[in-house]
Amino acid sequence: MPPPKPPTSESAVTPVPVREETPERPMSERDFVARLRGLSVKYWGTHPFHLRLHEGSLSRYELRMWAANRWYYQSVLPMKDAAIISNCPVAEVRRQWLGRISYHDGLTEGEGGAHRWLALCEAVGLTREEVLDERHLAPGVRFAVDAYVNFARTKPWVEAVASGLTEMFSGHLMRRRVGDMLARYPWISHADLAYFTNRIDAVNGEGRETLDLVVKYARTRQQQETAVAALSFKCDVLWSMLDAIAGLRETTTVGAAS
Ligand SMILES: O=C(O)c1cc(C(=O)O)c2c(n1)C(=O)C(=O)c1cc(C(=O)O)[nH]c1-2
């Protein structure tokens, strides 16, 4: 038998063929929805500041800061939703999404979700002026909320829609909030909480609609994974807002009365 041939220079440099990566199969609808719902553990319902809000241990100052800072979130939602619409080529989705803008802005001045949030701010002792001039706004809240709007402006529309899926978790929390706030802060009336009482059914409906859209349009495994990541990002946005609000101290806030 002849001795084995020494390797030629050609065979020495021929790369080992790389096996083509096969894309991971999409999750079943059931598994995908379970992954999304599983993120409820990161939702701000269990943030220590919310737990204190619900157990009735926030001072009037803390309640005012919560309302004034959340105003910033409420006030940018229509811009976030308009960004989603501007990035979406599907007429059916744009039509469906449009109602969110008019819900918050109202169809005329003096109505809509934003107006009801301002009424809540006044009920907890803030003037409209000190809410609108953002003097109480914590830098961390501004960063977190701006990051949310920027996400909607720059990411593919399905991801931006998926980031709004926190609404799936919020109906239940809002319902509890109304009961707990009425029981624990007797100076707050049912009418003062109109933002939440009006929002509960709307948010439950929107949460279901949004989930249907995400399941329909996130088809590949990659799209499903980015949708899960988008919802996780949004949970971080909300959590960071409450971290920043919890860090506010009465002495450091301009214009805070006792
Ligand atoms: O009171 C709450 O706990 C709560 C949570 C969330 C949420 O989870 O993002 C929203 C709202 N409220 C809300 O009122 C609202 O309009 C809303 C819009 C969105 C969104 O991401 O588009 N989230 C929420």
JSON list of C-alpha atoms in Angstrom, two decimals, residues 67-239:
[
{"chain": "A", "resi": 67, "resn": "ALA", "atom": "CA", "xyz": [-49.68, 62.12, 40.08]},
{"chain": "A", "resi": 68, "resn": "ALA", "atom": "CA", "xyz": [-47.46, 64.93, 38.74]},
{"chain": "A", "resi": 69, "resn": "ASN", "atom": "CA", "xyz": [-44.84, 62.53, 37.39]},
{"chain": "A", "resi": 70, "resn": "ARG", "atom": "CA", "xyz": [-47.31, 60.13, 35.86]},
{"chain": "A", "resi": 71, "resn": "TRP", "atom": "CA", "xyz": [-48.78, 63.08, 34.08]},
{"chain": "A", "resi": 72, "resn": "TYR", "atom": "CA", "xyz": [-45.67, 63.12, 31.92]},
{"chain": "A", "resi": 73, "resn": "TYR", "atom": "CA", "xyz": [-46.32, 59.49, 30.90]},
{"chain": "A", "resi": 74, "resn": "GLN", "atom": "CA", "xyz": [-50.00, 60.20, 30.19]},
{"chain": "A", "resi": 75, "resn": "SER", "atom": "CA", "xyz": [-49.17, 63.31, 28.19]},
{"chain": "A", "resi": 76, "resn": "VAL", "atom": "CA", "xyz": [-46.82, 61.57, 25.72]},
{"chain": "A", "resi": 77, "resn": "LEU", "atom": "CA", "xyz": [-48.98, 58.49, 25.04]},
{"chain": "A", "resi": 78, "resn": "PRO", "atom": "CA", "xyz": [-50.66, 60.10, 21.99]},
{"chain": "A", "resi": 79, "resn": "MET", "atom": "CA", "xyz": [-47.23, 60.91, 20.51]},
{"chain": "A", "resi": 80, "resn": "LYS", "atom": "CA", "xyz": [-46.11, 57.34, 21.14]},
{"chain": "A", "resi": 81, "resn": "ASP", "atom": "CA", "xyz": [-49.23, 56.02, 19.43]},
{"chain": "A", "resi": 82, "resn": "ALA", "atom": "CA", "xyz": [-48.87, 58.45, 16.54]},
{"chain": "A", "resi": 83, "resn": "ALA", "atom": "CA", "xyz": [-45.30, 57.18, 16.05]},
{"chain": "A", "resi": 84, "resn": "ILE", "atom": "CA", "xyz": [-46.60, 53.62, 15.81]},
{"chain": "A", "resi": 85, "resn": "ILE", "atom": "CA", "xyz": [-49.18, 54.67, 13.24]},
{"chain": "A", "resi": 86, "resn": "SER", "atom": "CA", "xyz": [-46.60, 56.54, 11.20]},
{"chain": "A", "resi": 87, "resn": "ASN", "atom": "CA", "xyz": [-44.41, 53.42, 11.01]},
{"chain": "A", "resi": 88, "resn": "CYS", "atom": "CA", "xyz": [-47.21, 50.99, 10.18]},
{"chain": "A", "resi": 89, "resn": "PRO", "atom": "CA", "xyz": [-48.03, 50.13, 6.55]},
{"chain": "A", "resi": 90, "resn": "VAL", "atom": "CA", "xyz": [-51.18, 48.13, 7.45]},
{"chain": "A", "resi": 91, "resn": "ALA", "atom": "CA", "xyz": [-54.34, 50.26, 7.13]},
{"chain": "A", "resi": 92, "resn": "GLU", "atom": "CA", "xyz": [-56.36, 47.90, 9.33]},
{"chain": "A", "resi": 93, "resn": "VAL", "atom": "CA", "xyz": [-53.89, 48.34, 12.19]},
{"chain": "A", "resi": 94, "resn": "ARG", "atom": "CA", "xyz": [-53.65, 52.12, 11.76]},
{"chain": "A", "resi": 95, "resn": "ARG", "atom": "CA", "xyz": [-57.45, 52.37, 11.88]},
{"chain": "A", "resi": 96, "resn": "GLN", "atom": "CA", "xyz": [-57.55, 50.29, 15.04]},
{"chain": "A", "resi": 97, "resn": "TRP", "atom": "CA", "xyz": [-54.75, 52.26, 16.71]},
{"chain": "A", "resi": 98, "resn": "LEU", "atom": "CA", "xyz": [-56.18, 55.70, 15.98]},
{"chain": "A", "resi": 99, "resn": "GLY", "atom": "CA", "xyz": [-58.77, 55.47, 18.75]},
{"chain": "A", "resi": 100, "resn": "ARG", "atom": "CA", "xyz": [-56.00, 55.51, 21.35]},
{"chain": "A", "resi": 101, "resn": "ILE", "atom": "CA", "xyz": [-54.99, 59.01, 20.37]},
{"chain": "A", "resi": 102, "resn": "SER", "atom": "CA", "xyz": [-58.48, 60.45, 20.57]},
{"chain": "A", "resi": 103, "resn": "TYR", "atom": "CA", "xyz": [-59.10, 58.54, 23.81]},
{"chain": "A", "resi": 104, "resn": "HIS", "atom": "CA", "xyz": [-56.33, 60.41, 25.60]},
{"chain": "A", "resi": 105, "resn": "ASP", "atom": "CA", "xyz": [-56.54, 63.76, 23.81]},
{"chain": "A", "resi": 106, "resn": "GLY", "atom": "CA", "xyz": [-60.35, 63.80, 23.70]},
{"chain": "A", "resi": 107, "resn": "LEU", "atom": "CA", "xyz": [-62.28, 64.93, 20.67]},
{"chain": "A", "resi": 108, "resn": "THR", "atom": "CA", "xyz": [-62.59, 68.44, 22.06]},
{"chain": "A", "resi": 109, "resn": "GLU", "atom": "CA", "xyz": [-60.74, 70.49, 24.65]},
{"chain": "A", "resi": 110, "resn": "GLY", "atom": "CA", "xyz": [-61.66, 69.59, 28.23]},
{"chain": "A", "resi": 111, "resn": "GLU", "atom": "CA", "xyz": [-62.41, 65.89, 27.70]},
{"chain": "A", "resi": 112, "resn": "GLY", "atom": "CA", "xyz": [-60.42, 62.68, 27.29]},
{"chain": "A", "resi": 113, "resn": "GLY", "atom": "CA", "xyz": [-58.01, 60.69, 29.43]},
{"chain": "A", "resi": 114, "resn": "ALA", "atom": "CA", "xyz": [-55.43, 63.46, 29.76]},
{"chain": "A", "resi": 115, "resn": "HIS", "atom": "CA", "xyz": [-58.10, 65.82, 31.07]},
{"chain": "A", "resi": 116, "resn": "ARG", "atom": "CA", "xyz": [-59.22, 63.20, 33.62]},
{"chain": "A", "resi": 117, "resn": "TRP", "atom": "CA", "xyz": [-55.63, 62.71, 34.76]},
{"chain": "A", "resi": 118, "resn": "LEU", "atom": "CA", "xyz": [-55.27, 66.46, 35.34]},
{"chain": "A", "resi": 119, "resn": "ALA", "atom": "CA", "xyz": [-58.46, 66.36, 37.41]},
{"chain": "A", "resi": 120, "resn": "LEU", "atom": "CA", "xyz": [-56.86, 63.66, 39.56]},
{"chain": "A", "resi": 121, "resn": "CYS", "atom": "CA", "xyz": [-53.76, 65.84, 39.97]},
{"chain": "A", "resi": 122, "resn": "GLU", "atom": "CA", "xyz": [-55.94, 68.68, 41.23]},
{"chain": "A", "resi": 123, "resn": "ALA", "atom": "CA", "xyz": [-57.79, 66.33, 43.59]},
{"chain": "A", "resi": 124, "resn": "VAL", "atom": "CA", "xyz": [-54.51, 65.36, 45.29]},
{"chain": "A", "resi": 125, "resn": "GLY", "atom": "CA", "xyz": [-53.65, 69.03, 45.82]},
{"chain": "A", "resi": 126, "resn": "LEU", "atom": "CA", "xyz": [-51.65, 70.12, 42.78]},
{"chain": "A", "resi": 127, "resn": "THR", "atom": "CA", "xyz": [-52.41, 73.18, 40.71]},
{"chain": "A", "resi": 128, "resn": "ARG", "atom": "CA", "xyz": [-52.75, 72.63, 37.00]},
{"chain": "A", "resi": 129, "resn": "GLU", "atom": "CA", "xyz": [-49.91, 75.07, 36.43]},
{"chain": "A", "resi": 130, "resn": "GLU", "atom": "CA", "xyz": [-47.39, 73.15, 38.54]},
{"chain": "A", "resi": 131, "resn": "VAL", "atom": "CA", "xyz": [-48.27, 69.94, 36.71]},
{"chain": "A", "resi": 132, "resn": "LEU", "atom": "CA", "xyz": [-48.03, 71.44, 33.23]},
{"chain": "A", "resi": 133, "resn": "ASP", "atom": "CA", "xyz": [-44.77, 73.29, 33.84]},
{"chain": "A", "resi": 134, "resn": "GLU", "atom": "CA", "xyz": [-43.18, 69.97, 34.91]},
{"chain": "A", "resi": 135, "resn": "ARG", "atom": "CA", "xyz": [-41.45, 71.49, 37.94]},
{"chain": "A", "resi": 136, "resn": "HIS", "atom": "CA", "xyz": [-41.90, 68.24, 39.87]},
{"chain": "A", "resi": 137, "resn": "LEU", "atom": "CA", "xyz": [-40.74, 65.97, 37.07]},
{"chain": "A", "resi": 138, "resn": "ALA", "atom": "CA", "xyz": [-37.97, 63.60, 38.22]},
{"chain": "A", "resi": 139, "resn": "PRO", "atom": "CA", "xyz": [-35.12, 63.30, 35.68]},
{"chain": "A", "resi": 140, "resn": "GLY", "atom": "CA", "xyz": [-35.43, 59.51, 35.81]},
{"chain": "A", "resi": 141, "resn": "VAL", "atom": "CA", "xyz": [-39.11, 59.68, 34.85]},
{"chain": "A", "resi": 142, "resn": "ARG", "atom": "CA", "xyz": [-38.30, 61.93, 31.92]},
{"chain": "A", "resi": 143, "resn": "PHE", "atom": "CA", "xyz": [-35.56, 59.53, 30.76]},
{"chain": "A", "resi": 144, "resn": "ALA", "atom": "CA", "xyz": [-37.76, 56.45, 31.08]},
{"chain": "A", "resi": 145, "resn": "VAL", "atom": "CA", "xyz": [-40.79, 57.95, 29.37]},
{"chain": "A", "resi": 146, "resn": "ASP", "atom": "CA", "xyz": [-38.73, 59.52, 26.58]},
{"chain": "A", "resi": 147, "resn": "ALA", "atom": "CA", "xyz": [-37.10, 56.11, 26.03]},
{"chain": "A", "resi": 148, "resn": "TYR", "atom": "CA", "xyz": [-40.57, 54.63, 25.53]},
{"chain": "A", "resi": 149, "resn": "VAL", "atom": "CA", "xyz": [-41.52, 57.23, 22.91]},
{"chain": "A", "resi": 150, "resn": "ASN", "atom": "CA", "xyz": [-38.16, 56.85, 21.21]},
{"chain": "A", "resi": 151, "resn": "PHE", "atom": "CA", "xyz": [-38.66, 53.08, 21.11]},
{"chain": "A", "resi": 152, "resn": "ALA", "atom": "CA", "xyz": [-41.95, 53.56, 19.26]},
{"chain": "A", "resi": 153, "resn": "ARG", "atom": "CA", "xyz": [-40.35, 56.03, 16.85]},
{"chain": "A", "resi": 154, "resn": "THR", "atom": "CA", "xyz": [-37.39, 53.86, 15.93]},
{"chain": "A", "resi": 155, "resn": "LYS", "atom": "CA", "xyz": [-38.43, 50.20, 16.20]},
{"chain": "A", "resi": 156, "resn": "PRO", "atom": "CA", "xyz": [-40.52, 48.19, 13.74]},
{"chain": "A", "resi": 157, "resn": "TRP", "atom": "CA", "xyz": [-44.19, 48.82, 14.49]},
{"chain": "A", "resi": 158, "resn": "VAL", "atom": "CA", "xyz": [-44.92, 45.25, 15.70]},
{"chain": "A", "resi": 159, "resn": "GLU", "atom": "CA", "xyz": [-42.28, 45.62, 18.41]},
{"chain": "A", "resi": 160, "resn": "ALA", "atom": "CA", "xyz": [-43.63, 49.01, 19.43]},
{"chain": "A", "resi": 161, "resn": "VAL", "atom": "CA", "xyz": [-47.15, 47.57, 19.60]},
{"chain": "A", "resi": 162, "resn": "ALA", "atom": "CA", "xyz": [-45.85, 44.66, 21.69]},
{"chain": "A", "resi": 163, "resn": "SER", "atom": "CA", "xyz": [-44.28, 47.08, 24.17]},
{"chain": "A", "resi": 164, "resn": "GLY", "atom": "CA", "xyz": [-47.81, 48.33, 24.95]},
{"chain": "A", "resi": 165, "resn": "LEU", "atom": "CA", "xyz": [-48.82, 44.85, 26.11]},
{"chain": "A", "resi": 166, "resn": "THR", "atom": "CA", "xyz": [-48.33, 45.92, 29.72]},
{"chain": "A", "resi": 167, "resn": "GLU", "atom": "CA", "xyz": [-51.96, 46.92, 29.30]},
{"chain": "A", "resi": 168, "resn": "MET", "atom": "CA", "xyz": [-52.73, 43.19, 29.61]},
{"chain": "A", "resi": 169, "resn": "PHE", "atom": "CA", "xyz": [-51.62, 43.41, 33.21]},
{"chain": "A", "resi": 170, "resn": "SER", "atom": "CA", "xyz": [-53.05, 46.81, 34.13]},
{"chain": "A", "resi": 171, "resn": "GLY", "atom": "CA", "xyz": [-56.85, 46.37, 34.21]},
{"chain": "A", "resi": 172, "resn": "HIS", "atom": "CA", "xyz": [-56.77, 44.19, 37.28]},
{"chain": "A", "resi": 173, "resn": "LEU", "atom": "CA", "xyz": [-54.30, 46.52, 39.01]},
{"chain": "A", "resi": 174, "resn": "MET", "atom": "CA", "xyz": [-56.38, 49.63, 38.26]},
{"chain": "A", "resi": 175, "resn": "ARG", "atom": "CA", "xyz": [-59.51, 48.01, 39.63]},
{"chain": "A", "resi": 176, "resn": "ARG", "atom": "CA", "xyz": [-57.70, 47.20, 42.86]},
{"chain": "A", "resi": 177, "resn": "ARG", "atom": "CA", "xyz": [-56.21, 50.70, 42.95]},
{"chain": "A", "resi": 178, "resn": "VAL", "atom": "CA", "xyz": [-59.63, 52.36, 42.86]},
{"chain": "A", "resi": 179, "resn": "GLY", "atom": "CA", "xyz": [-60.88, 50.21, 45.77]},
{"chain": "A", "resi": 180, "resn": "ASP", "atom": "CA", "xyz": [-57.71, 50.66, 47.81]},
{"chain": "A", "resi": 181, "resn": "MET", "atom": "CA", "xyz": [-57.41, 54.40, 47.26]},
{"chain": "A", "resi": 182, "resn": "LEU", "atom": "CA", "xyz": [-61.03, 55.01, 48.21]},
{"chain": "A", "resi": 183, "resn": "ALA", "atom": "CA", "xyz": [-60.63, 52.91, 51.35]},
{"chain": "A", "resi": 184, "resn": "ARG", "atom": "CA", "xyz": [-57.24, 54.24, 52.45]},
{"chain": "A", "resi": 185, "resn": "TYR", "atom": "CA", "xyz": [-57.25, 57.92, 51.43]},
{"chain": "A", "resi": 186, "resn": "PRO", "atom": "CA", "xyz": [-60.69, 59.05, 52.58]},
{"chain": "A", "resi": 187, "resn": "TRP", "atom": "CA", "xyz": [-60.19, 62.57, 51.23]},
{"chain": "A", "resi": 188, "resn": "ILE", "atom": "CA", "xyz": [-60.14, 61.16, 47.68]},
{"chain": "A", "resi": 189, "resn": "SER", "atom": "CA", "xyz": [-63.61, 60.71, 46.15]},
{"chain": "A", "resi": 190, "resn": "HIS", "atom": "CA", "xyz": [-64.90, 58.27, 43.55]},
{"chain": "A", "resi": 191, "resn": "ALA", "atom": "CA", "xyz": [-65.27, 61.16, 41.08]},
{"chain": "A", "resi": 192, "resn": "ASP", "atom": "CA", "xyz": [-61.60, 62.09, 41.57]},
{"chain": "A", "resi": 193, "resn": "LEU", "atom": "CA", "xyz": [-60.65, 58.63, 40.27]},
{"chain": "A", "resi": 194, "resn": "ALA", "atom": "CA", "xyz": [-62.63, 58.99, 37.03]},
{"chain": "A", "resi": 195, "resn": "TYR", "atom": "CA", "xyz": [-59.42, 58.46, 35.05]},
{"chain": "A", "resi": 196, "resn": "PHE", "atom": "CA", "xyz": [-59.18, 54.91, 36.36]},
{"chain": "A", "resi": 197, "resn": "THR", "atom": "CA", "xyz": [-62.87, 54.02, 36.49]},
{"chain": "A", "resi": 198, "resn": "ASN", "atom": "CA", "xyz": [-63.18, 55.14, 32.87]},
{"chain": "A", "resi": 199, "resn": "ARG", "atom": "CA", "xyz": [-59.99, 53.40, 31.82]},
{"chain": "A", "resi": 200, "resn": "ILE", "atom": "CA", "xyz": [-60.47, 49.90, 33.27]},
{"chain": "A", "resi": 201, "resn": "ASP", "atom": "CA", "xyz": [-62.75, 48.52, 30.55]},
{"chain": "A", "resi": 202, "resn": "ALA", "atom": "CA", "xyz": [-60.89, 50.37, 27.79]},
{"chain": "A", "resi": 203, "resn": "VAL", "atom": "CA", "xyz": [-57.54, 49.02, 28.89]},
{"chain": "A", "resi": 204, "resn": "ASN", "atom": "CA", "xyz": [-58.82, 45.45, 29.11]},
{"chain": "A", "resi": 205, "resn": "GLY", "atom": "CA", "xyz": [-60.21, 45.70, 25.55]},
{"chain": "A", "resi": 206, "resn": "GLU", "atom": "CA", "xyz": [-57.01, 47.28, 24.23]},
{"chain": "A", "resi": 207, "resn": "GLY", "atom": "CA", "xyz": [-54.89, 44.64, 25.94]},
{"chain": "A", "resi": 208, "resn": "ARG", "atom": "CA", "xyz": [-56.79, 41.84, 24.16]},
{"chain": "A", "resi": 209, "resn": "GLU", "atom": "CA", "xyz": [-56.71, 43.63, 20.81]},
{"chain": "A", "resi": 210, "resn": "THR", "atom": "CA", "xyz": [-53.00, 44.27, 21.11]},
{"chain": "A", "resi": 211, "resn": "LEU", "atom": "CA", "xyz": [-52.30, 40.66, 21.95]},
{"chain": "A", "resi": 212, "resn": "ASP", "atom": "CA", "xyz": [-54.26, 39.53, 18.88]},
{"chain": "A", "resi": 213, "resn": "LEU", "atom": "CA", "xyz": [-52.24, 41.89, 16.69]},
{"chain": "A", "resi": 214, "resn": "VAL", "atom": "CA", "xyz": [-48.90, 40.74, 18.07]},
{"chain": "A", "resi": 215, "resn": "VAL", "atom": "CA", "xyz": [-49.80, 37.06, 17.65]},
{"chain": "A", "resi": 216, "resn": "LYS", "atom": "CA", "xyz": [-50.95, 37.76, 14.09]},
{"chain": "A", "resi": 217, "resn": "TYR", "atom": "CA", "xyz": [-47.97, 39.81, 12.92]},
{"chain": "A", "resi": 218, "resn": "ALA", "atom": "CA", "xyz": [-45.05, 38.36, 14.89]},
{"chain": "A", "resi": 219, "resn": "ARG", "atom": "CA", "xyz": [-44.76, 35.19, 12.81]},
{"chain": "A", "resi": 220, "resn": "THR", "atom": "CA", "xyz": [-41.12, 34.13, 12.86]},
{"chain": "A", "resi": 221, "resn": "ARG", "atom": "CA", "xyz": [-39.26, 33.00, 15.95]},
{"chain": "A", "resi": 222, "resn": "GLN", "atom": "CA", "xyz": [-37.08, 36.11, 15.65]},
{"chain": "A", "resi": 223, "resn": "GLN", "atom": "CA", "xyz": [-40.13, 38.40, 15.58]},
{"chain": "A", "resi": 224, "resn": "GLN", "atom": "CA", "xyz": [-41.65, 36.57, 18.53]},
{"chain": "A", "resi": 225, "resn": "GLU", "atom": "CA", "xyz": [-38.44, 36.94, 20.54]},
{"chain": "A", "resi": 226, "resn": "THR", "atom": "CA", "xyz": [-38.20, 40.67, 19.80]},
{"chain": "A", "resi": 227, "resn": "ALA", "atom": "CA", "xyz": [-41.84, 41.08, 20.86]},
{"chain": "A", "resi": 228, "resn": "VAL", "atom": "CA", "xyz": [-41.04, 39.41, 24.19]},
{"chain": "A", "resi": 229, "resn": "ALA", "atom": "CA", "xyz": [-37.98, 41.66, 24.57]},
{"chain": "A", "resi": 230, "resn": "ALA", "atom": "CA", "xyz": [-40.11, 44.74, 23.77]},
{"chain": "A", "resi": 231, "resn": "LEU", "atom": "CA", "xyz": [-42.58, 43.91, 26.52]},
{"chain": "A", "resi": 232, "resn": "SER", "atom": "CA", "xyz": [-39.71, 43.31, 28.94]},
{"chain": "A", "resi": 233, "resn": "PHE", "atom": "CA", "xyz": [-38.27, 46.71, 27.99]},
{"chain": "A", "resi": 234, "resn": "LYS", "atom": "CA", "xyz": [-41.61, 48.38, 28.71]},
{"chain": "A", "resi": 235, "resn": "CYS", "atom": "CA", "xyz": [-41.79, 46.73, 32.13]},
{"chain": "A", "resi": 236, "resn": "ASP", "atom": "CA", "xyz": [-38.37, 48.29, 32.80]},
{"chain": "A", "resi": 237, "resn": "VAL", "atom": "CA", "xyz": [-39.67, 51.70, 31.68]},
{"chain": "A", "resi": 238, "resn": "LEU", "atom": "CA", "xyz": [-42.56, 51.56, 34.14]},
{"chain": "A", "resi": 239, "resn": "TRP", "atom": "CA", "xyz": [-40.42, 50.17, 36.97]}
]
